[in-house]
């Protein structure tokens, strides 16, 4: 039976599959720009590559739902983003959802989704993250995050990939580009 969680997890995995291909095949960021006639702020609109780390902590209580073949956890997560580009550095808060699915063969699959906001003194970003892994551990799985700029960052989009490091934090690498997030893949055409 297809539950909303299964549909969301399958959609995220399919979207991530396309994103993985995009990330693995693209060396330079896409060439995009603001809409013709759109106002721009003093913030640089040039594409920029950045790296850094994200450290996260539980910012509230975790709700857990245990089902026969899976466990679903929901919690608010606070995090610090320390990047080489100050525009994507700051404090964030997301509502995170983690679904742990135990396979009949003993394998464990994790599906992660988080939505929230990153803020710093200059502006803010709305954030949407999706990830998948076969188990929790260093270099096992990825989380992909899209950022939509607001305030001073209006008209910018950022995308980065998080990988867990040995210290329990995440290493990040990404791009800031002018324009809107590209549309999701259309699997029906």
PDB file of C-alpha atoms in Angstrom:
ATOM      1  CA  UNK A   1       0.000   0.000   0.000  1.00  0.00           C
ATOM      2  CA  UNK A   2       1.271   3.481  -0.805  1.00  0.00           C
ATOM      3  CA  UNK A   3       1.339   5.672   2.266  1.00  0.00           C
ATOM      4  CA  UNK A   4       2.101   9.402   2.002  1.00  0.00           C
ATOM      5  CA  UNK A   5       5.531   8.706   3.517  1.00  0.00           C
ATOM      6  CA  UNK A   6       6.304   6.009   0.917  1.00  0.00           C
ATOM      7  CA  UNK A   7       5.188   8.294  -1.908  1.00  0.00           C
ATOM      8  CA  UNK A   8       7.292  11.169  -0.506  1.00  0.00           C
ATOM      9  CA  UNK A   9      10.321   8.885  -0.058  1.00  0.00           C
ATOM     10  CA  UNK A  10       9.969   7.455  -3.570  1.00  0.00           C
ATOM     11  CA  UNK A  11       9.565  10.952  -5.021  1.00  0.00           C
ATOM     12  CA  UNK A  12      12.632  12.181  -3.123  1.00  0.00           C
ATOM     13  CA  UNK A  13      14.699   9.194  -4.287  1.00  0.00           C
ATOM     14  CA  UNK A  14      13.605   9.710  -7.907  1.00  0.00           C
ATOM     15  CA  UNK A  15      14.316  13.441  -7.693  1.00  0.00           C
ATOM     16  CA  UNK A  16      17.683  12.709  -6.080  1.00  0.00           C
ATOM     17  CA  UNK A  17      18.521  10.256  -8.846  1.00  0.00           C
ATOM     18  CA  UNK A  18      18.106  13.037 -11.388  1.00  0.00           C
ATOM     19  CA  UNK A  19      19.982  15.469  -9.142  1.00  0.00           C
ATOM     20  CA  UNK A  20      22.821  12.971  -8.763  1.00  0.00           C
ATOM     21  CA  UNK A  21      23.122  12.784 -12.533  1.00  0.00           C
ATOM     22  CA  UNK A  22      23.038  16.568 -12.766  1.00  0.00           C
ATOM     23  CA  UNK A  23      25.713  16.938 -10.075  1.00  0.00           C
ATOM     24  CA  UNK A  24      27.940  14.200 -11.495  1.00  0.00           C
ATOM     25  CA  UNK A  25      27.743  15.540 -15.052  1.00  0.00           C
ATOM     26  CA  UNK A  26      27.950  19.288 -14.411  1.00  0.00           C
ATOM     27  CA  UNK A  27      31.356  20.843 -13.801  1.00  0.00           C
ATOM     28  CA  UNK A  28      30.333  24.498 -14.003  1.00  0.00           C
ATOM     29  CA  UNK A  29      27.123  26.009 -12.577  1.00  0.00           C
ATOM     30  CA  UNK A  30      24.281  26.591 -15.005  1.00  0.00           C
ATOM     31  CA  UNK A  31      24.277  29.976 -16.714  1.00  0.00           C
ATOM     32  CA  UNK A  32      21.133  31.685 -15.472  1.00  0.00           C
ATOM     33  CA  UNK A  33      20.205  35.215 -14.557  1.00  0.00           C
ATOM     34  CA  UNK A  34      17.465  37.314 -13.082  1.00  0.00           C
ATOM     35  CA  UNK A  35      14.292  37.887 -15.076  1.00  0.00           C
ATOM     36  CA  UNK A  36      14.553  40.751 -17.585  1.00  0.00           C
ATOM     37  CA  UNK A  37      13.802  44.043 -15.843  1.00  0.00           C
ATOM     38  CA  UNK A  38      14.085  42.523 -12.338  1.00  0.00           C
ATOM     39  CA  UNK A  39      15.573  44.728  -9.656  1.00  0.00           C
ATOM     40  CA  UNK A  40      18.836  43.556  -8.113  1.00  0.00           C
ATOM     41  CA  UNK A  41      20.490  44.501  -4.828  1.00  0.00           C
ATOM     42  CA  UNK A  42      24.150  45.256  -4.089  1.00  0.00           C
ATOM     43  CA  UNK A  43      24.811  41.550  -3.463  1.00  0.00           C
ATOM     44  CA  UNK A  44      27.051  39.965  -6.090  1.00  0.00           C
ATOM     45  CA  UNK A  45      25.010  38.136  -8.689  1.00  0.00           C
ATOM     46  CA  UNK A  46      28.026  36.265 -10.076  1.00  0.00           C
ATOM     47  CA  UNK A  47      28.062  32.464  -9.706  1.00  0.00           C
ATOM     48  CA  UNK A  48      30.239  31.445  -6.761  1.00  0.00           C
ATOM     49  CA  UNK A  49      31.589  28.099  -5.573  1.00  0.00           C
ATOM     50  CA  UNK A  50      31.806  27.525  -1.813  1.00  0.00           C
ATOM     51  CA  UNK A  51      32.842  24.882   0.716  1.00  0.00           C
ATOM     52  CA  UNK A  52      32.474  24.581   4.465  1.00  0.00           C
ATOM     53  CA  UNK A  53      30.904  22.669   7.319  1.00  0.00           C
ATOM     54  CA  UNK A  54      27.507  22.377   8.950  1.00  0.00           C
ATOM     55  CA  UNK A  55      27.120  21.380  12.590  1.00  0.00           C
ATOM     56  CA  UNK A  56      23.643  20.410  13.763  1.00  0.00           C
ATOM     57  CA  UNK A  57      21.889  19.780  17.048  1.00  0.00           C
ATOM     58  CA  UNK A  58      18.398  18.761  18.166  1.00  0.00           C
ATOM     59  CA  UNK A  59      16.440  21.944  18.866  1.00  0.00           C
ATOM     60  CA  UNK A  60      13.443  20.262  20.472  1.00  0.00           C
ATOM     61  CA  UNK A  61      11.798  16.981  21.258  1.00  0.00           C
ATOM     62  CA  UNK A  62      11.663  14.133  18.770  1.00  0.00           C
ATOM     63  CA  UNK A  63       8.396  12.471  17.863  1.00  0.00           C
ATOM     64  CA  UNK A  64       8.730   8.805  16.921  1.00  0.00           C
ATOM     65  CA  UNK A  65       6.228   6.587  15.132  1.00  0.00           C
ATOM     66  CA  UNK A  66       7.121   2.893  14.949  1.00  0.00           C
ATOM     67  CA  UNK A  67       5.456   0.800  12.278  1.00  0.00           C
ATOM     68  CA  UNK A  68       6.045  -2.906  11.449  1.00  0.00           C
ATOM     69  CA  UNK A  69       8.593  -2.200   8.688  1.00  0.00           C
ATOM     70  CA  UNK A  70       9.813   1.325   9.459  1.00  0.00           C
ATOM     71  CA  UNK A  71      10.358   4.050  12.010  1.00  0.00           C
ATOM     72  CA  UNK A  72       9.492   7.705  11.344  1.00  0.00           C
ATOM     73  CA  UNK A  73      11.178  10.432  13.400  1.00  0.00           C
ATOM     74  CA  UNK A  74      10.301  14.135  13.306  1.00  0.00           C
ATOM     75  CA  UNK A  75      12.274  16.856  15.117  1.00  0.00           C
ATOM     76  CA  UNK A  76      13.349  20.490  14.872  1.00  0.00           C
ATOM     77  CA  UNK A  77      17.079  20.767  14.120  1.00  0.00           C
ATOM     78  CA  UNK A  78      19.237  23.821  14.707  1.00  0.00           C
ATOM     79  CA  UNK A  79      22.481  24.182  12.760  1.00  0.00           C
ATOM     80  CA  UNK A  80      25.442  26.434  12.146  1.00  0.00           C
ATOM     81  CA  UNK A  81      26.606  26.913   8.591  1.00  0.00           C
ATOM     82  CA  UNK A  82      30.279  27.958   8.269  1.00  0.00           C
ATOM     83  CA  UNK A  83      31.037  28.398   4.580  1.00  0.00           C
ATOM     84  CA  UNK A  84      33.776  30.056   2.545  1.00  0.00           C
ATOM     85  CA  UNK A  85      31.089  32.407   1.158  1.00  0.00           C
ATOM     86  CA  UNK A  86      29.522  34.468   3.976  1.00  0.00           C
ATOM     87  CA  UNK A  87      26.196  34.662   2.139  1.00  0.00           C
ATOM     88  CA  UNK A  88      25.483  31.013   3.011  1.00  0.00           C
ATOM     89  CA  UNK A  89      26.957  31.160   6.527  1.00  0.00           C
ATOM     90  CA  UNK A  90      24.775  31.668   9.593  1.00  0.00           C
ATOM     91  CA  UNK A  91      22.299  29.905  11.863  1.00  0.00           C
ATOM     92  CA  UNK A  92      19.535  27.721  10.566  1.00  0.00           C
ATOM     93  CA  UNK A  93      16.485  25.913  11.828  1.00  0.00           C
ATOM     94  CA  UNK A  94      14.745  23.106   9.952  1.00  0.00           C
ATOM     95  CA  UNK A  95      11.979  20.668  10.697  1.00  0.00           C
ATOM     96  CA  UNK A  96      13.536  17.305   9.860  1.00  0.00           C
ATOM     97  CA  UNK A  97      11.860  14.026   8.978  1.00  0.00           C
ATOM     98  CA  UNK A  98      13.794  10.751   8.964  1.00  0.00           C
ATOM     99  CA  UNK A  99      12.283   7.488   7.814  1.00  0.00           C
ATOM    100  CA  UNK A 100      14.228   4.324   8.652  1.00  0.00           C
ATOM    101  CA  UNK A 101      13.171   1.310   6.607  1.00  0.00           C
ATOM    102  CA  UNK A 102      14.379  -2.167   7.565  1.00  0.00           C
ATOM    103  CA  UNK A 103      14.653  -4.493   4.566  1.00  0.00           C
ATOM    104  CA  UNK A 104      13.844  -8.199   4.720  1.00  0.00           C
ATOM    105  CA  UNK A 105      17.509  -8.906   3.956  1.00  0.00           C
ATOM    106  CA  UNK A 106      18.670  -6.930   7.021  1.00  0.00           C
ATOM    107  CA  UNK A 107      19.632  -3.764   5.151  1.00  0.00           C
ATOM    108  CA  UNK A 108      18.613  -0.383   6.495  1.00  0.00           C
ATOM    109  CA  UNK A 109      17.667   2.532   4.254  1.00  0.00           C
ATOM    110  CA  UNK A 110      17.343   6.082   5.552  1.00  0.00           C
ATOM    111  CA  UNK A 111      15.326   8.785   3.815  1.00  0.00           C
ATOM    112  CA  UNK A 112      15.730  12.374   5.102  1.00  0.00           C
ATOM    113  CA  UNK A 113      13.761  15.537   4.349  1.00  0.00           C
ATOM    114  CA  UNK A 114      14.180  18.934   6.008  1.00  0.00           C
ATOM    115  CA  UNK A 115      12.584  22.324   5.383  1.00  0.00           C
ATOM    116  CA  UNK A 116      13.465  25.579   7.109  1.00  0.00           C
ATOM    117  CA  UNK A 117      15.469  28.780   7.047  1.00  0.00           C
ATOM    118  CA  UNK A 118      19.076  30.035   7.224  1.00  0.00           C
ATOM    119  CA  UNK A 119      19.725  33.582   8.488  1.00  0.00           C
ATOM    120  CA  UNK A 120      22.683  35.916   8.869  1.00  0.00           C
ATOM    121  CA  UNK A 121      23.146  39.679   9.313  1.00  0.00           C
ATOM    122  CA  UNK A 122      22.728  40.423   5.583  1.00  0.00           C
ATOM    123  CA  UNK A 123      19.780  38.273   4.585  1.00  0.00           C
ATOM    124  CA  UNK A 124      18.126  34.881   4.718  1.00  0.00           C
ATOM    125  CA  UNK A 125      17.372  31.778   2.697  1.00  0.00           C
ATOM    126  CA  UNK A 126      14.503  29.317   2.649  1.00  0.00           C
ATOM    127  CA  UNK A 127      15.983  25.821   2.682  1.00  0.00           C
ATOM    128  CA  UNK A 128      14.790  22.458   1.395  1.00  0.00           C
ATOM    129  CA  UNK A 129      16.964  19.359   1.887  1.00  0.00           C
ATOM    130  CA  UNK A 130      16.580  15.725   0.825  1.00  0.00           C
ATOM    131  CA  UNK A 131      18.907  12.828   1.461  1.00  0.00           C
ATOM    132  CA  UNK A 132      19.298   9.090   1.439  1.00  0.00           C
ATOM    133  CA  UNK A 133      21.760   6.613   2.938  1.00  0.00           C
ATOM    134  CA  UNK A 134      22.118   2.912   3.605  1.00  0.00           C
ATOM    135  CA  UNK A 135      23.267   3.508   7.198  1.00  0.00           C
ATOM    136  CA  UNK A 136      24.480   6.383   9.358  1.00  0.00           C
ATOM    137  CA  UNK A 137      28.200   6.840   9.103  1.00  0.00           C
ATOM    138  CA  UNK A 138      30.967   8.850   7.515  1.00  0.00           C
ATOM    139  CA  UNK A 139      30.830   9.002   3.722  1.00  0.00           C
ATOM    140  CA  UNK A 140      27.636   6.939   3.624  1.00  0.00           C
ATOM    141  CA  UNK A 141      24.872   8.910   1.993  1.00  0.00           C
ATOM    142  CA  UNK A 142      24.288  12.448   0.868  1.00  0.00           C
ATOM    143  CA  UNK A 143      21.947  15.308   1.676  1.00  0.00           C
ATOM    144  CA  UNK A 144      21.131  17.740  -1.140  1.00  0.00           C
ATOM    145  CA  UNK A 145      19.959  21.233  -0.171  1.00  0.00           C
ATOM    146  CA  UNK A 146      18.366  24.023  -2.221  1.00  0.00           C
ATOM    147  CA  UNK A 147      18.368  27.596  -0.917  1.00  0.00           C
ATOM    148  CA  UNK A 148      16.129  30.396  -2.197  1.00  0.00           C
ATOM    149  CA  UNK A 149      17.477  33.861  -1.369  1.00  0.00           C
ATOM    150  CA  UNK A 150      15.446  36.466   0.495  1.00  0.00           C
ATOM    151  CA  UNK A 151      16.139  40.008   1.668  1.00  0.00           C
ATOM    152  CA  UNK A 152      19.629  40.977   0.411  1.00  0.00           C
ATOM    153  CA  UNK A 153      19.903  37.589  -1.331  1.00  0.00           C
ATOM    154  CA  UNK A 154      16.663  37.917  -3.299  1.00  0.00           C
ATOM    155  CA  UNK A 155      17.274  36.711  -6.851  1.00  0.00           C
ATOM    156  CA  UNK A 156      19.914  34.161  -5.815  1.00  0.00           C
ATOM    157  CA  UNK A 157      19.706  30.396  -5.532  1.00  0.00           C
ATOM    158  CA  UNK A 158      22.200  28.132  -3.788  1.00  0.00           C
ATOM    159  CA  UNK A 159      22.615  24.373  -3.952  1.00  0.00           C
ATOM    160  CA  UNK A 160      24.950  22.237  -1.900  1.00  0.00           C
ATOM    161  CA  UNK A 161      25.705  18.635  -1.092  1.00  0.00           C
ATOM    162  CA  UNK A 162      26.333  17.542   2.491  1.00  0.00           C
ATOM    163  CA  UNK A 163      28.346  14.460   3.456  1.00  0.00           C
ATOM    164  CA  UNK A 164      28.787  13.333   7.046  1.00  0.00           C
ATOM    165  CA  UNK A 165      32.353  13.603   8.328  1.00  0.00           C
ATOM    166  CA  UNK A 166      34.155  11.693  11.099  1.00  0.00           C
ATOM    167  CA  UNK A 167      33.284  14.365  13.704  1.00  0.00           C
ATOM    168  CA  UNK A 168      29.546  13.872  13.286  1.00  0.00           C
ATOM    169  CA  UNK A 169      29.185  17.147  11.390  1.00  0.00           C
ATOM    170  CA  UNK A 170      28.736  17.624   7.663  1.00  0.00           C
ATOM    171  CA  UNK A 171      31.128  18.785   4.960  1.00  0.00           C
ATOM    172  CA  UNK A 172      29.472  20.934   2.309  1.00  0.00           C
ATOM    173  CA  UNK A 173      30.282  21.949  -1.247  1.00  0.00           C
ATOM    174  CA  UNK A 174      28.026  24.051  -3.404  1.00  0.00           C
ATOM    175  CA  UNK A 175      27.284  26.920  -5.763  1.00  0.00           C
ATOM    176  CA  UNK A 176      25.434  30.212  -5.509  1.00  0.00           C
ATOM    177  CA  UNK A 177      23.895  31.287  -8.817  1.00  0.00           C
ATOM    178  CA  UNK A 178      21.622  34.129  -9.898  1.00  0.00           C
ATOM    179  CA  UNK A 179      18.070  33.210 -10.818  1.00  0.00           C
ATOM    180  CA  UNK A 180      15.534  30.673  -9.658  1.00  0.00           C
ATOM    181  CA  UNK A 181      15.928  27.022  -8.809  1.00  0.00           C
ATOM    182  CA  UNK A 182      15.580  24.833 -11.895  1.00  0.00           C
ATOM    183  CA  UNK A 183      12.306  22.935 -12.160  1.00  0.00           C
ATOM    184  CA  UNK A 184      12.117  19.393 -10.825  1.00  0.00           C
ATOM    185  CA  UNK A 185      12.462  16.599 -13.347  1.00  0.00           C
ATOM    186  CA  UNK A 186       9.288  15.749 -15.221  1.00  0.00           C
ATOM    187  CA  UNK A 187       9.129  11.946 -15.307  1.00  0.00           C
ATOM    188  CA  UNK A 188       5.847  11.845 -17.236  1.00  0.00           C
ATOM    189  CA  UNK A 189       7.168  13.240 -20.516  1.00  0.00           C
TER     190      UNK A 189
END
